[in-house]
Amino acid sequence: MLRRVESLYKTRILVVKQILAVILARGGSKELPGKNIAAIAGKPLIAWTIEAALGSESVTRTIVSTDDVDIAETAKLYGAEVPFLRPSELAEDGTPGSLPVLQAVSGLDEREAYRPDLVVTLQPTSPLRGADDIDAAVALLIERSADAVVSVTAVQQHPLWMKTIDAQGWVHDFVGQAKSVGARQELPPIFAPNGAIYIAPRNVLLSRGGWDTQRTAAYIMPFERSIDINTAQDFAIAELFLRKVN
């Protein structure tokens, strides 16, 4: 993968020298308190993402953005940098995911004049995303000359077959054309972001404030590597997959 990425660098106007991985890990979690450092398949949850970033042949620096001292110490133990703690106002339940990334990128610029070419954002709640996924997503961005890359997976429950229930308890199609689809094979492919990987050049990230552009490429991942841990059930399923592949 490294040779492929290097060859792509040489054939594109964009010459990538520094790729920063920012791992977002706030301390608060109402559903699963302390989940980011909870033990899963033999190590803290965040360790799986740190190891994926450090194992990537593309990423040149890995930091963790957190407001939590325990998460920071665990992150350092597994080899990530924690150059500063995240402000508490950027670690609330409703904080958009892009804001802590922008704060981390700006903070590194202010403190170190460090300005990476690409920023890879990773969430510890996606422990099955591997180093190869990160490298492939970086290569995709360069190959497509994309403004951003977002990892996605095929939806398990197709919206054309979903229903709503009105105040009287009657069932209605959620999407109007649902009646025109008779079999699963006729359903158009639908994908959803899986939260595992977000990539953008630093200048795009700062100017757009995120990864939503007209030239955002999809890096498609299978379901078994797309589990995003939000509930105890997600945690249990992810642990089964992690023990199976490791």
PDB file of C-alpha atoms in Angstrom:
ATOM      1  CA  MET A   1       0.000   0.000   0.000  1.00  0.00           C
ATOM      2  CA  LEU A   2       2.852   2.421   0.792  1.00  0.00           C
ATOM      3  CA  ARG A   3       4.292   2.083  -2.713  1.00  0.00           C
ATOM      4  CA  ARG A   4       0.863   2.686  -4.210  1.00  0.00           C
ATOM      5  CA  VAL A   5       0.349   5.813  -2.114  1.00  0.00           C
ATOM      6  CA  GLU A   6       3.853   7.104  -2.897  1.00  0.00           C
ATOM      7  CA  SER A   7       3.323   6.597  -6.631  1.00  0.00           C
ATOM      8  CA  LEU A   8       0.025   8.454  -6.430  1.00  0.00           C
ATOM      9  CA  TYR A   9       1.732  11.334  -4.633  1.00  0.00           C
ATOM     10  CA  LYS A  10       4.153  11.686  -7.526  1.00  0.00           C
ATOM     11  CA  THR A  11       1.444  11.725 -10.195  1.00  0.00           C
ATOM     12  CA  ARG A  12      -0.816  14.325  -8.560  1.00  0.00           C
ATOM     13  CA  ILE A  13      -0.494  18.069  -8.222  1.00  0.00           C
ATOM     14  CA  LEU A  14      -1.112  17.563  -4.515  1.00  0.00           C
ATOM     15  CA  VAL A  15       2.169  16.434  -2.947  1.00  0.00           C
ATOM     16  CA  VAL A  16       1.448  14.937   0.451  1.00  0.00           C
ATOM     17  CA  LYS A  17       4.239  14.989   3.014  1.00  0.00           C
ATOM     18  CA  GLN A  18       2.511  15.042   6.372  1.00  0.00           C
ATOM     19  CA  ILE A  19      -0.668  13.148   7.284  1.00  0.00           C
ATOM     20  CA  LEU A  20      -2.086  13.786  10.725  1.00  0.00           C
ATOM     21  CA  ALA A  21      -4.445  11.317  12.402  1.00  0.00           C
ATOM     22  CA  VAL A  22      -6.766  12.914  14.963  1.00  0.00           C
ATOM     23  CA  ILE A  23      -8.543  10.432  17.217  1.00  0.00           C
ATOM     24  CA  LEU A  24     -11.617  11.922  18.901  1.00  0.00           C
ATOM     25  CA  ALA A  25     -12.288  10.544  22.382  1.00  0.00           C
ATOM     26  CA  ARG A  26     -14.313  12.592  24.831  1.00  0.00           C
ATOM     27  CA  GLY A  27     -14.822  11.442  28.389  1.00  0.00           C
ATOM     28  CA  GLY A  28     -18.593  11.719  28.643  1.00  0.00           C
ATOM     29  CA  SER A  29     -20.884   8.892  27.496  1.00  0.00           C
ATOM     30  CA  LYS A  30     -24.398   8.505  28.867  1.00  0.00           C
ATOM     31  CA  GLU A  31     -25.076   5.135  27.242  1.00  0.00           C
ATOM     32  CA  LEU A  32     -21.726   3.507  28.085  1.00  0.00           C
ATOM     33  CA  PRO A  33     -19.810   5.491  30.737  1.00  0.00           C
ATOM     34  CA  GLY A  34     -16.054   5.307  30.216  1.00  0.00           C
ATOM     35  CA  LYS A  35     -16.442   3.353  26.977  1.00  0.00           C
ATOM     36  CA  ASN A  36     -13.375   4.789  25.239  1.00  0.00           C
ATOM     37  CA  ILE A  37     -11.034   3.125  27.744  1.00  0.00           C
ATOM     38  CA  ALA A  38     -13.239   0.163  28.621  1.00  0.00           C
ATOM     39  CA  ALA A  39     -11.547  -3.191  28.022  1.00  0.00           C
ATOM     40  CA  ILE A  40     -12.617  -4.961  24.840  1.00  0.00           C
ATOM     41  CA  ALA A  41     -10.956  -8.104  23.514  1.00  0.00           C
ATOM     42  CA  GLY A  42      -8.026  -7.622  25.871  1.00  0.00           C
ATOM     43  CA  LYS A  43      -7.231  -3.915  25.585  1.00  0.00           C
ATOM     44  CA  PRO A  44      -8.863  -0.484  26.006  1.00  0.00           C
ATOM     45  CA  LEU A  45     -11.274   0.392  23.222  1.00  0.00           C
ATOM     46  CA  ILE A  46      -9.219   3.406  22.128  1.00  0.00           C
ATOM     47  CA  ALA A  47      -6.097   1.238  21.795  1.00  0.00           C
ATOM     48  CA  TRP A  48      -7.503  -0.492  18.696  1.00  0.00           C
ATOM     49  CA  THR A  49      -7.782   2.808  16.844  1.00  0.00           C
ATOM     50  CA  ILE A  50      -4.406   4.086  18.055  1.00  0.00           C
ATOM     51  CA  GLU A  51      -2.756   0.893  16.825  1.00  0.00           C
ATOM     52  CA  ALA A  52      -4.499   1.186  13.455  1.00  0.00           C
ATOM     53  CA  ALA A  53      -3.233   4.757  13.040  1.00  0.00           C
ATOM     54  CA  LEU A  54       0.303   3.882  14.145  1.00  0.00           C
ATOM     55  CA  GLY A  55       0.278   0.844  11.872  1.00  0.00           C
ATOM     56  CA  SER A  56      -0.759   2.891   8.849  1.00  0.00           C
ATOM     57  CA  GLU A  57       1.924   3.418   6.232  1.00  0.00           C
ATOM     58  CA  SER A  58       0.349   6.767   5.326  1.00  0.00           C
ATOM     59  CA  VAL A  59      -0.120   8.469   8.693  1.00  0.00           C
ATOM     60  CA  THR A  60       2.943  10.367   9.901  1.00  0.00           C
ATOM     61  CA  ARG A  61       1.629  11.626  13.248  1.00  0.00           C
ATOM     62  CA  THR A  62      -1.118  10.424  15.590  1.00  0.00           C
ATOM     63  CA  ILE A  63      -2.753  12.540  18.278  1.00  0.00           C
ATOM     64  CA  VAL A  64      -5.763  12.073  20.527  1.00  0.00           C
ATOM     65  CA  SER A  65      -8.205  14.908  21.149  1.00  0.00           C
ATOM     66  CA  THR A  66      -9.803  14.404  24.557  1.00  0.00           C
ATOM     67  CA  ASP A  67     -11.080  16.334  27.549  1.00  0.00           C
ATOM     68  CA  ASP A  68     -10.426  13.408  29.890  1.00  0.00           C
ATOM     69  CA  VAL A  69      -7.179  12.872  31.820  1.00  0.00           C
ATOM     70  CA  ASP A  70      -7.646   9.089  32.075  1.00  0.00           C
ATOM     71  CA  ILE A  71      -8.187   8.796  28.325  1.00  0.00           C
ATOM     72  CA  ALA A  72      -5.114  10.974  27.748  1.00  0.00           C
ATOM     73  CA  GLU A  73      -2.926   8.743  29.926  1.00  0.00           C
ATOM     74  CA  THR A  74      -4.226   5.592  28.247  1.00  0.00           C
ATOM     75  CA  ALA A  75      -3.621   7.101  24.814  1.00  0.00           C
ATOM     76  CA  LYS A  76      -0.021   7.946  25.685  1.00  0.00           C
ATOM     77  CA  LEU A  77       0.500   4.447  27.038  1.00  0.00           C
ATOM     78  CA  TYR A  78      -0.415   3.017  23.628  1.00  0.00           C
ATOM     79  CA  GLY A  79       1.821   5.398  21.693  1.00  0.00           C
ATOM     80  CA  ALA A  80      -0.375   8.355  20.710  1.00  0.00           C
ATOM     81  CA  GLU A  81       0.394  11.985  21.435  1.00  0.00           C
ATOM     82  CA  VAL A  82      -1.904  14.151  23.517  1.00  0.00           C
ATOM     83  CA  PRO A  83      -0.401  17.609  22.940  1.00  0.00           C
ATOM     84  CA  PHE A  84      -3.199  19.374  24.851  1.00  0.00           C
ATOM     85  CA  LEU A  85      -6.579  18.641  26.398  1.00  0.00           C
ATOM     86  CA  ARG A  86      -9.756  19.538  24.567  1.00  0.00           C
ATOM     87  CA  PRO A  87     -11.860  22.364  26.056  1.00  0.00           C
ATOM     88  CA  SER A  88     -14.927  21.059  27.885  1.00  0.00           C
ATOM     89  CA  GLU A  89     -17.276  23.058  25.643  1.00  0.00           C
ATOM     90  CA  LEU A  90     -16.055  20.940  22.709  1.00  0.00           C
ATOM     91  CA  ALA A  91     -16.815  17.687  24.521  1.00  0.00           C
ATOM     92  CA  GLU A  92     -20.557  17.924  25.016  1.00  0.00           C
ATOM     93  CA  ASP A  93     -23.188  15.502  23.721  1.00  0.00           C
ATOM     94  CA  GLY A  94     -24.269  17.856  20.941  1.00  0.00           C
ATOM     95  CA  THR A  95     -20.813  18.995  19.819  1.00  0.00           C
ATOM     96  CA  PRO A  96     -20.447  18.500  16.031  1.00  0.00           C
ATOM     97  CA  GLY A  97     -17.622  16.069  15.264  1.00  0.00           C
ATOM     98  CA  SER A  98     -15.756  18.522  13.072  1.00  0.00           C
ATOM     99  CA  LEU A  99     -15.280  21.173  15.786  1.00  0.00           C
ATOM    100  CA  PRO A 100     -12.775  19.214  17.941  1.00  0.00           C
ATOM    101  CA  VAL A 101     -10.822  18.373  14.785  1.00  0.00           C
ATOM    102  CA  LEU A 102     -10.648  22.019  13.763  1.00  0.00           C
ATOM    103  CA  GLN A 103      -9.582  22.933  17.302  1.00  0.00           C
ATOM    104  CA  ALA A 104      -6.821  20.291  17.249  1.00  0.00           C
ATOM    105  CA  VAL A 105      -5.547  21.408  13.840  1.00  0.00           C
ATOM    106  CA  SER A 106      -5.582  25.080  14.841  1.00  0.00           C
ATOM    107  CA  GLY A 107      -3.971  24.285  18.199  1.00  0.00           C
ATOM    108  CA  LEU A 108      -1.053  22.476  16.574  1.00  0.00           C
ATOM    109  CA  ASP A 109      -0.568  25.404  14.214  1.00  0.00           C
ATOM    110  CA  GLU A 110      -0.561  27.938  17.062  1.00  0.00           C
ATOM    111  CA  ARG A 111       1.728  25.936  19.360  1.00  0.00           C
ATOM    112  CA  GLU A 112       4.111  24.315  16.876  1.00  0.00           C
ATOM    113  CA  ALA A 113       3.473  25.890  13.468  1.00  0.00           C
ATOM    114  CA  TYR A 114       2.616  22.326  12.435  1.00  0.00           C
ATOM    115  CA  ARG A 115       0.481  22.250   9.299  1.00  0.00           C
ATOM    116  CA  PRO A 116      -0.162  18.757   7.912  1.00  0.00           C
ATOM    117  CA  ASP A 117      -1.158  18.211   4.297  1.00  0.00           C
ATOM    118  CA  LEU A 118      -3.983  15.802   5.115  1.00  0.00           C
ATOM    119  CA  VAL A 119      -6.026  15.269   8.273  1.00  0.00           C
ATOM    120  CA  VAL A 120      -7.447  11.814   8.978  1.00  0.00           C
ATOM    121  CA  THR A 121     -10.152  11.773  11.638  1.00  0.00           C
ATOM    122  CA  LEU A 122     -10.757   8.489  13.454  1.00  0.00           C
ATOM    123  CA  GLN A 123     -13.266   7.538  16.146  1.00  0.00           C
ATOM    124  CA  PRO A 124     -12.329   4.953  18.804  1.00  0.00           C
ATOM    125  CA  THR A 125     -15.864   3.578  18.599  1.00  0.00           C
ATOM    126  CA  SER A 126     -14.897   1.929  15.282  1.00  0.00           C
ATOM    127  CA  PRO A 127     -12.330  -0.615  16.535  1.00  0.00           C
ATOM    128  CA  LEU A 128     -12.576  -2.938  13.532  1.00  0.00           C
ATOM    129  CA  ARG A 129     -11.277  -0.350  11.075  1.00  0.00           C
ATOM    130  CA  GLY A 130      -7.692  -1.320  10.348  1.00  0.00           C
ATOM    131  CA  ALA A 131      -4.483   0.308   9.151  1.00  0.00           C
ATOM    132  CA  ASP A 132      -5.154  -1.022   5.650  1.00  0.00           C
ATOM    133  CA  ASP A 133      -8.496   0.796   5.608  1.00  0.00           C
ATOM    134  CA  ILE A 134      -6.793   4.062   6.502  1.00  0.00           C
ATOM    135  CA  ASP A 135      -4.165   3.608   3.784  1.00  0.00           C
ATOM    136  CA  ALA A 136      -6.761   2.657   1.174  1.00  0.00           C
ATOM    137  CA  ALA A 137      -8.901   5.693   2.046  1.00  0.00           C
ATOM    138  CA  VAL A 138      -5.885   8.017   1.750  1.00  0.00           C
ATOM    139  CA  ALA A 139      -4.983   6.460  -1.604  1.00  0.00           C
ATOM    140  CA  LEU A 140      -8.592   6.929  -2.760  1.00  0.00           C
ATOM    141  CA  LEU A 141      -8.532  10.639  -1.940  1.00  0.00           C
ATOM    142  CA  ILE A 142      -5.331  11.128  -3.899  1.00  0.00           C
ATOM    143  CA  GLU A 143      -6.363   8.886  -6.800  1.00  0.00           C
ATOM    144  CA  ARG A 144      -9.693  10.688  -7.206  1.00  0.00           C
ATOM    145  CA  SER A 145      -8.268  14.157  -6.481  1.00  0.00           C
ATOM    146  CA  ALA A 146     -11.175  14.373  -4.035  1.00  0.00           C
ATOM    147  CA  ASP A 147     -11.826  17.167  -1.573  1.00  0.00           C
ATOM    148  CA  ALA A 148     -12.620  14.617   1.114  1.00  0.00           C
ATOM    149  CA  VAL A 149     -13.203  10.922   1.790  1.00  0.00           C
ATOM    150  CA  VAL A 150     -15.809   9.486   4.149  1.00  0.00           C
ATOM    151  CA  SER A 151     -16.107   5.792   4.999  1.00  0.00           C
ATOM    152  CA  VAL A 152     -19.534   4.232   4.436  1.00  0.00           C
ATOM    153  CA  THR A 153     -21.231   0.865   4.574  1.00  0.00           C
ATOM    154  CA  ALA A 154     -24.337  -0.565   2.950  1.00  0.00           C
ATOM    155  CA  VAL A 155     -27.425  -0.069   5.115  1.00  0.00           C
ATOM    156  CA  GLN A 156     -28.790  -3.149   6.844  1.00  0.00           C
ATOM    157  CA  GLN A 157     -32.379  -1.892   6.819  1.00  0.00           C
ATOM    158  CA  HIS A 158     -33.295  -0.248   3.509  1.00  0.00           C
ATOM    159  CA  PRO A 159     -35.266   3.031   3.838  1.00  0.00           C
ATOM    160  CA  LEU A 160     -37.649   2.035   1.012  1.00  0.00           C
ATOM    161  CA  TRP A 161     -38.972  -0.718   3.259  1.00  0.00           C
ATOM    162  CA  MET A 162     -39.214   1.414   6.382  1.00  0.00           C
ATOM    163  CA  LYS A 163     -42.548   2.550   7.818  1.00  0.00           C
ATOM    164  CA  THR A 164     -43.988   5.326   9.933  1.00  0.00           C
ATOM    165  CA  ILE A 165     -46.905   5.031  12.362  1.00  0.00           C
ATOM    166  CA  ASP A 166     -49.383   7.883  12.638  1.00  0.00           C
ATOM    167  CA  ALA A 167     -51.200   9.115  15.741  1.00  0.00           C
ATOM    168  CA  GLN A 168     -54.012   6.584  15.154  1.00  0.00           C
ATOM    169  CA  GLY A 169     -51.563   3.689  14.881  1.00  0.00           C
ATOM    170  CA  TRP A 170     -51.829   3.220  11.088  1.00  0.00           C
ATOM    171  CA  VAL A 171     -48.748   2.128   9.155  1.00  0.00           C
ATOM    172  CA  HIS A 172     -47.479   4.244   6.215  1.00  0.00           C
ATOM    173  CA  ASP A 173     -44.522   4.031   3.851  1.00  0.00           C
ATOM    174  CA  PHE A 174     -41.638   6.201   5.001  1.00  0.00           C
ATOM    175  CA  VAL A 175     -40.577   6.810   1.388  1.00  0.00           C
ATOM    176  CA  GLY A 176     -43.272   7.398  -1.237  1.00  0.00           C
ATOM    177  CA  GLN A 177     -42.018   5.034  -3.973  1.00  0.00           C
ATOM    178  CA  ALA A 178     -41.741   2.020  -1.652  1.00  0.00           C
ATOM    179  CA  LYS A 179     -44.681   0.255  -3.349  1.00  0.00           C
ATOM    180  CA  SER A 180     -42.760   0.118  -6.632  1.00  0.00           C
ATOM    181  CA  VAL A 181     -40.118  -2.163  -5.104  1.00  0.00           C
ATOM    182  CA  GLY A 182     -41.248  -5.758  -4.987  1.00  0.00           C
ATOM    183  CA  ALA A 183     -38.088  -7.705  -4.082  1.00  0.00           C
ATOM    184  CA  ARG A 184     -34.864  -7.085  -2.195  1.00  0.00           C
ATOM    185  CA  GLN A 185     -32.904  -7.515  -5.432  1.00  0.00           C
ATOM    186  CA  GLU A 186     -34.727  -4.498  -6.880  1.00  0.00           C
ATOM    187  CA  LEU A 187     -33.654  -2.160  -4.076  1.00  0.00           C
ATOM    188  CA  PRO A 188     -31.154   0.523  -5.151  1.00  0.00           C
ATOM    189  CA  PRO A 189     -27.890   0.448  -3.168  1.00  0.00           C
ATOM    190  CA  ILE A 190     -27.999   2.806  -0.182  1.00  0.00           C
ATOM    191  CA  PHE A 191     -25.031   3.591   2.039  1.00  0.00           C
ATOM    192  CA  ALA A 192     -24.587   5.313   5.376  1.00  0.00           C
ATOM    193  CA  PRO A 193     -21.478   6.845   6.964  1.00  0.00           C
ATOM    194  CA  ASN A 194     -20.060   4.348   9.443  1.00  0.00           C
ATOM    195  CA  GLY A 195     -18.003   6.816  11.491  1.00  0.00           C
ATOM    196  CA  ALA A 196     -14.710   4.998  10.944  1.00  0.00           C
ATOM    197  CA  ILE A 197     -12.723   7.350   8.676  1.00  0.00           C
ATOM    198  CA  TYR A 198     -12.961  10.975   7.590  1.00  0.00           C
ATOM    199  CA  ILE A 199     -10.175  12.527   5.497  1.00  0.00           C
ATOM    200  CA  ALA A 200      -9.610  15.964   4.005  1.00  0.00           C
ATOM    201  CA  PRO A 201      -6.667  18.167   3.090  1.00  0.00           C
ATOM    202  CA  ARG A 202      -6.017  20.652   5.874  1.00  0.00           C
ATOM    203  CA  ASN A 203      -6.961  23.631   3.680  1.00  0.00           C
ATOM    204  CA  VAL A 204     -10.285  22.030   2.697  1.00  0.00           C
ATOM    205  CA  LEU A 205     -11.073  21.137   6.303  1.00  0.00           C
ATOM    206  CA  LEU A 206     -10.418  24.682   7.492  1.00  0.00           C
ATOM    207  CA  SER A 207     -12.277  26.371   4.629  1.00  0.00           C
ATOM    208  CA  ARG A 208     -15.292  24.039   4.582  1.00  0.00           C
ATOM    209  CA  GLY A 209     -15.429  23.292   8.296  1.00  0.00           C
ATOM    210  CA  GLY A 210     -15.839  19.580   7.646  1.00  0.00           C
ATOM    211  CA  TRP A 211     -16.041  16.826   5.035  1.00  0.00           C
ATOM    212  CA  ASP A 212     -19.317  17.719   3.318  1.00  0.00           C
ATOM    213  CA  THR A 213     -18.277  18.833  -0.169  1.00  0.00           C
ATOM    214  CA  GLN A 214     -19.394  18.280  -3.771  1.00  0.00           C
ATOM    215  CA  ARG A 215     -16.307  16.109  -4.252  1.00  0.00           C
ATOM    216  CA  THR A 216     -16.417  13.809  -1.256  1.00  0.00           C
ATOM    217  CA  ALA A 217     -15.515  10.246  -2.239  1.00  0.00           C
ATOM    218  CA  ALA A 218     -16.936   7.189  -0.498  1.00  0.00           C
ATOM    219  CA  TYR A 219     -14.649   4.552   0.940  1.00  0.00           C
ATOM    220  CA  ILE A 220     -16.911   1.508   1.184  1.00  0.00           C
ATOM    221  CA  MET A 221     -16.390  -0.877   4.111  1.00  0.00           C
ATOM    222  CA  PRO A 222     -18.158  -4.171   4.875  1.00  0.00           C
ATOM    223  CA  PHE A 223     -20.547  -4.473   7.799  1.00  0.00           C
ATOM    224  CA  GLU A 224     -18.144  -6.535   9.912  1.00  0.00           C
ATOM    225  CA  ARG A 225     -15.602  -3.686   9.953  1.00  0.00           C
ATOM    226  CA  SER A 226     -18.215  -0.939  10.244  1.00  0.00           C
ATOM    227  CA  ILE A 227     -19.573  -1.516  13.733  1.00  0.00           C
ATOM    228  CA  ASP A 228     -19.848   1.823  15.542  1.00  0.00           C
ATOM    229  CA  ILE A 229     -20.103   1.279  19.285  1.00  0.00           C
ATOM    230  CA  ASN A 230     -22.879   3.304  20.892  1.00  0.00           C
ATOM    231  CA  THR A 231     -24.688   0.714  23.009  1.00  0.00           C
ATOM    232  CA  ALA A 232     -23.859  -2.301  25.163  1.00  0.00           C
ATOM    233  CA  GLN A 233     -25.132  -4.509  22.332  1.00  0.00           C
ATOM    234  CA  ASP A 234     -22.740  -2.831  19.853  1.00  0.00           C
ATOM    235  CA  PHE A 235     -19.919  -3.374  22.341  1.00  0.00           C
ATOM    236  CA  ALA A 236     -20.686  -7.090  22.642  1.00  0.00           C
ATOM    237  CA  ILE A 237     -20.937  -7.573  18.864  1.00  0.00           C
ATOM    238  CA  ALA A 238     -17.681  -5.684  18.257  1.00  0.00           C
ATOM    239  CA  GLU A 239     -15.895  -7.810  20.840  1.00  0.00           C
ATOM    240  CA  LEU A 240     -17.026 -10.995  19.093  1.00  0.00           C
ATOM    241  CA  PHE A 241     -15.640  -9.756  15.774  1.00  0.00           C
ATOM    242  CA  LEU A 242     -12.397  -8.524  17.357  1.00  0.00           C
ATOM    243  CA  ARG A 243     -11.745 -11.884  19.042  1.00  0.00           C
ATOM    244  CA  LYS A 244     -12.504 -13.626  15.763  1.00  0.00           C
ATOM    245  CA  VAL A 245      -9.993 -11.652  13.689  1.00  0.00           C
ATOM    246  CA  ASN A 246      -7.241 -11.302  16.289  1.00  0.00           C
TER     247      ASN A 246
END
